[in-house]
Coordinates of C-alpha atoms and ligand atoms in Angstrom, one line a residue:
M21 CA -18.3 -43.6 -4.9
S22 CA -21.6 -45.5 -4.6
L23 CA -24.4 -45.0 -7.0
I24 CA -28.0 -45.3 -5.6
V25 CA -31.2 -45.1 -7.6
H26 CA -34.0 -43.6 -5.6
K27 CA -37.7 -43.9 -6.4
Y28 CA -40.5 -41.7 -5.1
G29 CA -44.1 -42.7 -5.5
G30 CA -47.0 -40.4 -6.2
S31 CA -48.0 -39.8 -2.6
S32 CA -44.4 -38.8 -1.8
V33 CA -44.5 -36.0 -4.3
A34 CA -48.1 -35.1 -3.9
D35 CA -47.6 -31.4 -3.3
A36 CA -45.0 -28.6 -3.4
D37 CA -43.9 -29.2 0.3
K38 CA -43.5 -32.9 -0.2
I39 CA -41.5 -32.3 -3.4
T40 CA -39.2 -30.0 -1.4
G41 CA -38.9 -32.6 1.3
V42 CA -37.9 -35.2 -1.3
A43 CA -35.3 -32.8 -2.7
R44 CA -33.9 -32.4 0.8
R45 CA -33.7 -36.2 1.1
I46 CA -31.9 -36.5 -2.2
G47 CA -29.6 -33.6 -1.2
K48 CA -28.7 -35.4 2.0
A49 CA -27.7 -38.5 0.0
K50 CA -25.6 -36.4 -2.3
D51 CA -23.9 -34.6 0.7
S52 CA -23.0 -38.0 2.1
G53 CA -20.9 -38.6 -1.1
Q54 CA -23.4 -40.8 -3.1
E55 CA -24.2 -40.4 -6.8
V56 CA -28.0 -40.2 -7.1
V57 CA -30.4 -41.0 -9.9
A58 CA -34.0 -40.4 -8.7
V59 CA -37.1 -41.7 -10.5
A60 CA -40.4 -40.1 -9.5
S61 CA -44.1 -41.0 -10.2
A62 CA -46.7 -38.4 -11.1
M63 CA -48.0 -36.1 -8.2
G64 CA -50.7 -37.7 -6.1
D65 CA -53.6 -39.0 -8.1
T66 CA -52.5 -37.2 -11.3
T67 CA -52.5 -40.4 -13.4
D68 CA -56.1 -41.3 -12.3
E69 CA -57.2 -37.8 -13.1
L70 CA -55.6 -37.8 -16.6
I71 CA -57.3 -41.2 -17.4
E72 CA -60.6 -39.8 -16.2
L73 CA -60.2 -36.7 -18.2
A74 CA -59.4 -38.7 -21.3
H75 CA -62.6 -40.7 -20.8
T76 CA -64.7 -37.5 -20.6
V77 CA -63.7 -36.6 -24.2
S78 CA -63.7 -40.1 -25.6
S79 CA -65.3 -43.4 -24.6
E80 CA -62.3 -45.3 -26.0
P81 CA -59.2 -43.1 -25.9
D82 CA -56.6 -44.0 -28.5
P83 CA -53.9 -46.0 -26.7
R84 CA -51.0 -44.1 -28.2
E85 CA -52.5 -40.7 -27.3
L86 CA -53.4 -41.9 -23.9
D87 CA -49.9 -43.0 -23.1
L88 CA -48.5 -39.7 -24.4
L89 CA -51.0 -37.9 -22.1
L90 CA -50.2 -40.0 -19.1
S91 CA -46.4 -39.6 -19.6
T92 CA -46.9 -35.8 -18.9
G93 CA -47.8 -36.6 -15.2
E94 CA -44.2 -37.7 -14.5
L95 CA -42.7 -34.8 -16.4
V96 CA -44.5 -32.4 -14.1
S97 CA -43.4 -34.0 -10.8
C98 CA -39.8 -34.6 -12.1
T99 CA -39.2 -31.1 -13.4
L100 CA -40.5 -29.6 -10.2
L101 CA -38.2 -31.9 -8.2
T102 CA -35.2 -30.7 -10.2
M103 CA -36.2 -27.1 -9.7
A104 CA -36.5 -27.7 -6.0
L105 CA -33.1 -29.4 -5.9
R106 CA -31.5 -26.5 -7.8
S107 CA -33.0 -24.0 -5.4
L108 CA -31.4 -25.9 -2.6
G109 CA -28.1 -25.5 -4.3
Y110 CA -27.7 -28.9 -6.0
D111 CA -27.0 -29.3 -9.7
A112 CA -29.7 -31.4 -11.2
I113 CA -31.3 -32.3 -14.5
T114 CA -34.6 -34.0 -15.5
L115 CA -34.7 -36.6 -18.2
S116 CA -37.8 -38.0 -19.7
G117 CA -37.9 -41.8 -20.2
F118 CA -36.9 -41.2 -23.8
Q119 CA -34.0 -38.9 -22.9
A120 CA -32.9 -41.5 -20.3
G121 CA -32.6 -44.1 -23.1
I122 CA -35.5 -46.4 -22.0
H123 CA -36.6 -48.4 -25.0
T124 CA -39.8 -50.4 -24.9
D125 CA -42.0 -52.5 -27.1
D126 CA -45.2 -50.9 -28.4
M127 CA -47.8 -52.4 -26.1
Y128 CA -49.3 -49.1 -25.1
G129 CA -50.5 -49.1 -21.5
Q130 CA -48.3 -52.0 -20.5
A131 CA -45.1 -51.7 -22.4
R132 CA -42.1 -53.7 -21.5
I133 CA -38.6 -52.3 -21.3
F134 CA -36.3 -54.2 -23.7
S135 CA -33.2 -52.2 -23.3
I136 CA -31.7 -49.1 -21.6
D137 CA -29.0 -47.0 -23.1
P138 CA -27.6 -45.3 -20.0
A139 CA -25.1 -43.0 -21.8
R140 CA -26.9 -39.8 -21.2
V141 CA -27.6 -40.5 -17.6
E142 CA -24.0 -41.5 -17.1
S143 CA -22.6 -38.4 -18.7
E144 CA -24.9 -36.1 -16.6
L145 CA -23.7 -38.1 -13.5
S146 CA -20.1 -37.6 -14.4
E147 CA -20.7 -33.9 -14.4
G148 CA -21.7 -34.2 -10.7
K149 CA -25.4 -33.8 -11.3
V150 CA -28.3 -35.4 -9.7
V151 CA -30.3 -37.0 -12.5
I152 CA -34.1 -37.1 -12.1
V153 CA -35.8 -39.5 -14.5
A154 CA -39.5 -39.6 -15.3
G155 CA -40.9 -42.9 -14.2
F156 CA -43.4 -45.2 -15.9
Q157 CA -42.5 -44.3 -19.5
G158 CA -40.3 -45.2 -22.4
I159 CA -40.0 -44.9 -26.1
T160 CA -40.6 -47.4 -29.0
D161 CA -38.3 -47.9 -32.0
D162 CA -40.7 -45.7 -33.9
M163 CA -40.2 -42.9 -31.3
D164 CA -43.6 -43.1 -29.8
I165 CA -44.0 -42.7 -26.0
T166 CA -45.3 -45.6 -24.1
T167 CA -46.2 -46.3 -20.4
L168 CA -45.3 -49.4 -18.4
G169 CA -48.6 -50.1 -16.7
R170 CA -50.0 -48.7 -13.5
G171 CA -47.4 -48.5 -10.7
G172 CA -44.6 -48.8 -13.4
S173 CA -42.2 -46.3 -11.9
D174 CA -40.9 -49.1 -9.6
T175 CA -39.9 -51.0 -12.7
T176 CA -38.3 -47.9 -14.2
A177 CA -36.2 -47.5 -11.1
V178 CA -35.0 -51.1 -10.8
A179 CA -34.3 -51.3 -14.6
L180 CA -32.2 -48.2 -14.4
A181 CA -30.4 -49.5 -11.4
A182 CA -29.6 -52.6 -13.3
A183 CA -28.5 -50.7 -16.4
L184 CA -26.3 -48.3 -14.4
R185 CA -24.9 -51.2 -12.2
A186 CA -26.0 -49.1 -9.2
D187 CA -25.2 -50.3 -5.7
R188 CA -28.9 -50.3 -4.7
C189 CA -32.3 -49.2 -5.6
D190 CA -34.2 -47.4 -2.8
I191 CA -37.9 -47.3 -3.1
Y192 CA -39.3 -44.5 -0.9
T193 CA -43.0 -44.8 -0.4
D194 CA -45.9 -44.1 2.0
V195 CA -45.3 -47.5 3.8
D196 CA -42.1 -47.9 5.7
G197 CA -41.3 -51.5 4.6
I198 CA -42.6 -54.9 4.0
Y199 CA -44.6 -56.5 6.8
T200 CA -45.5 -60.0 7.8
A201 CA -49.1 -59.1 7.0
D202 CA -51.1 -56.0 6.2
P203 CA -50.8 -53.9 9.4
R204 CA -54.3 -52.5 8.8
I205 CA -55.6 -56.0 9.4
V206 CA -53.0 -57.3 11.8
P207 CA -51.9 -54.8 14.4
N208 CA -48.9 -56.8 15.5
A209 CA -47.6 -57.4 12.0
R210 CA -43.9 -57.1 12.1
K211 CA -41.7 -55.2 9.7
L212 CA -39.2 -57.5 8.0
S213 CA -35.6 -56.3 7.9
E214 CA -34.9 -58.4 4.8
I215 CA -36.7 -60.6 2.4
D216 CA -35.8 -62.8 -0.6
Y217 CA -36.9 -61.7 -4.1
E218 CA -39.0 -64.9 -4.6
E219 CA -40.9 -64.4 -1.3
M220 CA -41.3 -60.7 -2.1
L221 CA -42.7 -61.6 -5.5
E222 CA -45.4 -63.6 -3.9
L223 CA -46.2 -60.9 -1.4
A224 CA -46.2 -58.3 -4.1
S225 CA -48.5 -60.1 -6.4
Y226 CA -50.8 -61.0 -3.6
G227 CA -51.2 -57.7 -1.8
A228 CA -48.2 -55.8 -0.6
K229 CA -47.9 -52.9 -3.0
M230 CA -45.0 -53.1 -5.5
H231 CA -44.9 -53.5 -9.2
P232 CA -44.2 -57.2 -9.5
R233 CA -42.1 -56.7 -12.6
S234 CA -39.7 -54.6 -10.6
I235 CA -39.0 -57.4 -8.2
E236 CA -38.4 -59.9 -11.1
L237 CA -36.0 -57.4 -12.6
G238 CA -34.2 -57.0 -9.3
A239 CA -33.9 -60.8 -9.0
V240 CA -32.6 -61.4 -12.5
N241 CA -30.1 -58.6 -12.3
D242 CA -29.2 -59.0 -8.6
V243 CA -30.2 -55.4 -7.7
P244 CA -30.7 -55.0 -3.9
I245 CA -34.0 -53.1 -3.4
Y246 CA -34.5 -51.2 -0.2
V247 CA -38.1 -50.2 0.6
A248 CA -38.5 -47.4 3.2
S249 CA -40.7 -44.4 4.1
S250 CA -40.2 -41.2 2.2
F251 CA -41.2 -39.2 5.3
G252 CA -39.1 -40.6 8.2
D253 CA -35.8 -42.2 8.8
Q254 CA -37.0 -45.5 10.3
P255 CA -35.2 -48.6 8.8
G256 CA -37.1 -50.2 6.0
T257 CA -36.9 -53.7 4.3
L258 CA -34.1 -54.9 2.1
I259 CA -35.2 -57.2 -0.8
H260 CA -32.2 -59.2 -1.9
R261 CA -30.9 -62.7 -2.2
V262 CA -31.2 -64.1 1.3
E263 CA -28.9 -67.0 2.2
K264 CA -31.1 -70.0 3.0
V265 CA -29.5 -70.7 6.4
K266 CA -32.8 -71.3 7.9
E267 CA -33.4 -74.1 5.5
L268 CA -30.1 -75.7 6.2
E269 CA -30.9 -75.6 9.9
N270 CA -34.2 -77.2 9.1
R271 CA -36.3 -74.7 10.8
V272 CA -38.2 -73.2 8.0
K273 CA -40.4 -70.3 9.1
A274 CA -43.2 -68.7 7.2
T275 CA -42.3 -65.2 6.1
G276 CA -45.7 -63.5 5.7
V277 CA -49.4 -63.8 5.0
A278 CA -50.8 -62.1 1.9
Y279 CA -54.3 -61.8 0.7
Q280 CA -56.2 -60.7 -2.4
A281 CA -59.8 -59.6 -2.5
N282 CA -61.7 -59.4 -5.8
V283 CA -61.4 -63.0 -6.7
A284 CA -64.0 -64.6 -8.9
K285 CA -64.5 -68.3 -9.8
I286 CA -65.9 -69.9 -12.8
T287 CA -67.0 -73.6 -12.8
V288 CA -67.7 -75.6 -15.9
R289 CA -69.6 -78.8 -15.1
S290 CA -69.6 -82.3 -16.6
L291 CA -67.1 -81.8 -19.3
P292 CA -66.1 -85.0 -21.1
D293 CA -62.9 -86.4 -19.5
R294 CA -60.7 -86.6 -22.6
P295 CA -57.4 -85.1 -23.9
G296 CA -57.7 -81.6 -25.2
I297 CA -60.6 -80.3 -23.0
A298 CA -58.5 -78.1 -20.8
A299 CA -56.6 -76.7 -23.8
A300 CA -59.9 -76.0 -25.6
L301 CA -61.2 -74.2 -22.5
F302 CA -58.1 -72.1 -21.6
E303 CA -56.6 -71.3 -25.0
P304 CA -59.4 -68.8 -26.0
L305 CA -59.2 -67.2 -22.5
A306 CA -55.4 -66.8 -22.9
A307 CA -55.9 -65.3 -26.4
M308 CA -58.2 -62.7 -24.8
G309 CA -55.4 -61.8 -22.3
I310 CA -57.4 -63.1 -19.3
N311 CA -55.2 -64.1 -16.4
V312 CA -56.4 -67.4 -15.0
D313 CA -55.0 -68.1 -11.5
T314 CA -56.0 -71.1 -9.4
I315 CA -57.3 -74.1 -11.5
V316 CA -58.9 -77.2 -10.0
Q317 CA -60.1 -80.2 -12.0
N318 CA -61.7 -83.3 -10.6
T319 CA -63.0 -86.5 -12.2
S320 CA -66.2 -88.2 -11.4
A321 CA -67.0 -91.9 -11.8
E322 CA -69.1 -91.1 -15.0
R323 CA -66.0 -90.1 -16.9
T324 CA -66.9 -86.5 -16.8
T325 CA -65.0 -83.7 -15.1
D326 CA -65.7 -80.3 -13.5
I327 CA -63.1 -77.6 -14.0
S328 CA -63.1 -74.5 -11.7
F329 CA -60.7 -71.6 -12.1
T330 CA -60.3 -68.1 -10.7
V331 CA -60.0 -64.8 -12.5
T332 CA -60.1 -61.2 -11.1
R333 CA -63.6 -59.9 -10.5
A334 CA -63.0 -57.2 -13.2
E335 CA -62.4 -59.9 -15.8
L336 CA -65.3 -62.1 -14.7
P337 CA -68.0 -60.9 -17.1
E338 CA -65.7 -61.2 -20.2
A339 CA -64.4 -64.6 -19.1
F340 CA -67.8 -65.9 -18.2
E341 CA -69.3 -64.9 -21.5
Q342 CA -66.4 -66.6 -23.4
V343 CA -66.9 -69.9 -21.5
R344 CA -70.7 -69.7 -22.0
V345 CA -70.1 -69.5 -25.8
L346 CA -67.7 -72.4 -25.7
L347 CA -69.9 -74.6 -23.5
A348 CA -71.7 -76.5 -26.2
D349 CA -68.6 -77.2 -28.2
L350 CA -66.8 -78.4 -25.1
G351 CA -69.7 -80.7 -24.3
G352 CA -70.3 -79.4 -20.8
T353 CA -73.6 -79.1 -19.1
E354 CA -73.5 -75.8 -17.4
V355 CA -71.2 -72.9 -16.3
V356 CA -71.6 -71.0 -13.1
S357 CA -69.7 -68.2 -11.4
D358 CA -69.1 -66.8 -7.9
N359 CA -67.8 -63.3 -7.4
T360 CA -67.7 -63.2 -3.6
L361 CA -64.3 -64.8 -3.1
A362 CA -60.8 -63.9 -1.8
S363 CA -57.5 -65.6 -1.5
V364 CA -55.1 -66.0 1.5
H365 CA -51.5 -67.1 1.1
V366 CA -48.9 -68.2 3.6
V367 CA -45.5 -67.4 2.0
G368 CA -42.1 -68.7 3.0
S369 CA -39.2 -70.3 1.3
G370 CA -39.0 -74.1 1.3
M371 CA -42.6 -74.5 2.4
Q372 CA -43.6 -77.1 -0.2
N373 CA -40.8 -79.4 0.9
T374 CA -41.6 -79.1 4.6
P375 CA -44.2 -81.5 5.8
G376 CA -46.9 -80.1 7.9
Y377 CA -47.2 -76.6 6.6
A378 CA -50.3 -77.1 4.5
S379 CA -52.1 -79.1 7.1
R380 CA -51.2 -76.5 9.7
M381 CA -52.8 -73.8 7.5
F382 CA -55.9 -75.9 7.0
R383 CA -56.2 -76.6 10.7
I384 CA -56.0 -72.9 11.5
L385 CA -58.7 -72.1 9.0
A386 CA -60.9 -75.0 10.2
D387 CA -60.6 -73.9 13.8
G388 CA -61.7 -70.4 12.6
N389 CA -64.7 -72.0 10.9
I390 CA -63.5 -70.8 7.6
N391 CA -64.4 -72.9 4.6
I392 CA -61.8 -73.5 1.9
D393 CA -63.0 -73.4 -1.6
M394 CA -59.8 -74.2 -3.5
I395 CA -56.2 -74.9 -2.7
T396 CA -52.9 -74.5 -4.5
T397 CA -49.3 -74.7 -3.5
S398 CA -46.0 -73.5 -5.0
E399 CA -42.4 -73.9 -3.9
I400 CA -42.8 -71.0 -1.5
R401 CA -46.5 -70.5 -0.8
I402 CA -49.8 -72.3 0.1
S403 CA -52.9 -70.5 -1.1
C404 CA -56.5 -71.0 -0.2
I405 CA -59.6 -69.5 -1.9
I406 CA -62.2 -68.6 0.8
N407 CA -65.2 -66.4 1.2
E408 CA -64.3 -62.7 1.0
D409 CA -66.3 -61.9 4.2
Q410 CA -63.8 -64.0 6.1
V411 CA -60.5 -62.8 4.6
S412 CA -59.5 -60.4 7.4
E413 CA -60.2 -63.0 10.0
A414 CA -58.2 -65.6 8.0
V415 CA -55.2 -63.3 7.7
R416 CA -55.3 -62.6 11.5
L417 CA -55.7 -66.2 12.4
L418 CA -52.9 -67.4 10.1
H419 CA -50.6 -64.6 11.3
E420 CA -51.2 -65.7 14.8
G421 CA -51.1 -69.4 14.1
F422 CA -47.8 -69.2 12.3
Q423 CA -46.4 -67.0 15.0
L424 CA -45.4 -64.3 12.6
G425 CA -45.7 -61.5 15.2
E426 CA -42.7 -62.9 17.0
E427 CA -39.1 -62.2 16.3
G428 CA -36.8 -64.9 15.0
Ligands
LIG17 N1 -48.1 -42.6 -12.1 C1 -48.2 -44.0 -12.6 C2 -49.4 -44.6 -11.9 O1 -50.0 -44.0 -11.1 C3 -46.9 -44.8 -12.4 C4 -46.6 -45.0 -10.9 O2 -47.2 -44.4 -10.0 O3 -45.6 -45.7 -10.7 O4 -49.7 -45.7 -12.1
LIG18 MG1 -49.1 -43.2 -9.1

């Protein structure tokens, strides 16, 4: 018998009718002879509402209390889902993250799963039950409840699928798969029937909604992840290890175009060009937990260097202040910032080793009169930082220019 882990996002369990709909879908899988474990997120915007509520009684809610509070959202949706299943005649049981054996570190608000003891889930399954597991939560060695970071139910589901050696993890959501670009921007964006983990990771961290940690987990543990709509029966997208036949045939094709708004840039001018400067600049930022993305350094004839780097707009004030404080010690002349930027990314395996990809991207942007502020490349993507006003246009032009709307 095959074992499938399902995951339903907040919008899929937003009200009683939708919960019943999800119960029917799970029932159908069960009727077809599958064993099912289902992970659900909190109903609709419950998590946002709980966070807001916490902030009305406290300007800085205690992280432990906040996690315990947030964990209740998933208990509500999951217990209701189990009740719905039972009233449809299926035997089912809800387990909290704790009861499902999900052990995490104690980084409240962004805890990481370090082990799963699947014994309880397995024993319930062996009694023929559907097991509903509360997403987004776990327990520390000290028996405190933690949450895994916003959107963390995806990670719960894939981690459980790995621990249970499930045949697949199905992520049911309000989009029906992974597209070559955001369909709201590019009307002829095409749904991909399959995508490799690495490519998906790039798309997930640069736009397409999925908890990136869930994809990493899937890749490491070889869990096939199927993303599909929770409302219809249209085929979705399978994220798995895709054989690189395309590369062997030497006709690499871009897989998709991703983008990210809310990019900010900090530039430090005229730093002395000597060993240790970049370390002295970035170490304090790392210690503050600030995520630095694109970094560009250039050298002038006067043995000074300018360093520019991007951060999210939310982290700009904090990062800027830190760099301002460091400036004198570093020996730079000034620090400036720009918070009107965005990034666009062409993603596809083998791109870095295929001549012509980067230049093609630059030509497309140039013909669209879109100025490039910074450029980075990786094994499987080429990224440009551009002005945010032009991001939709850039995505459309790149999708068109790389012929992503076409099959094959
Ligand atoms: N309910 C949590 C959130 O909204 C976890 C999730 O949706 O996956 O972030
Ligand atoms: Mg949610």
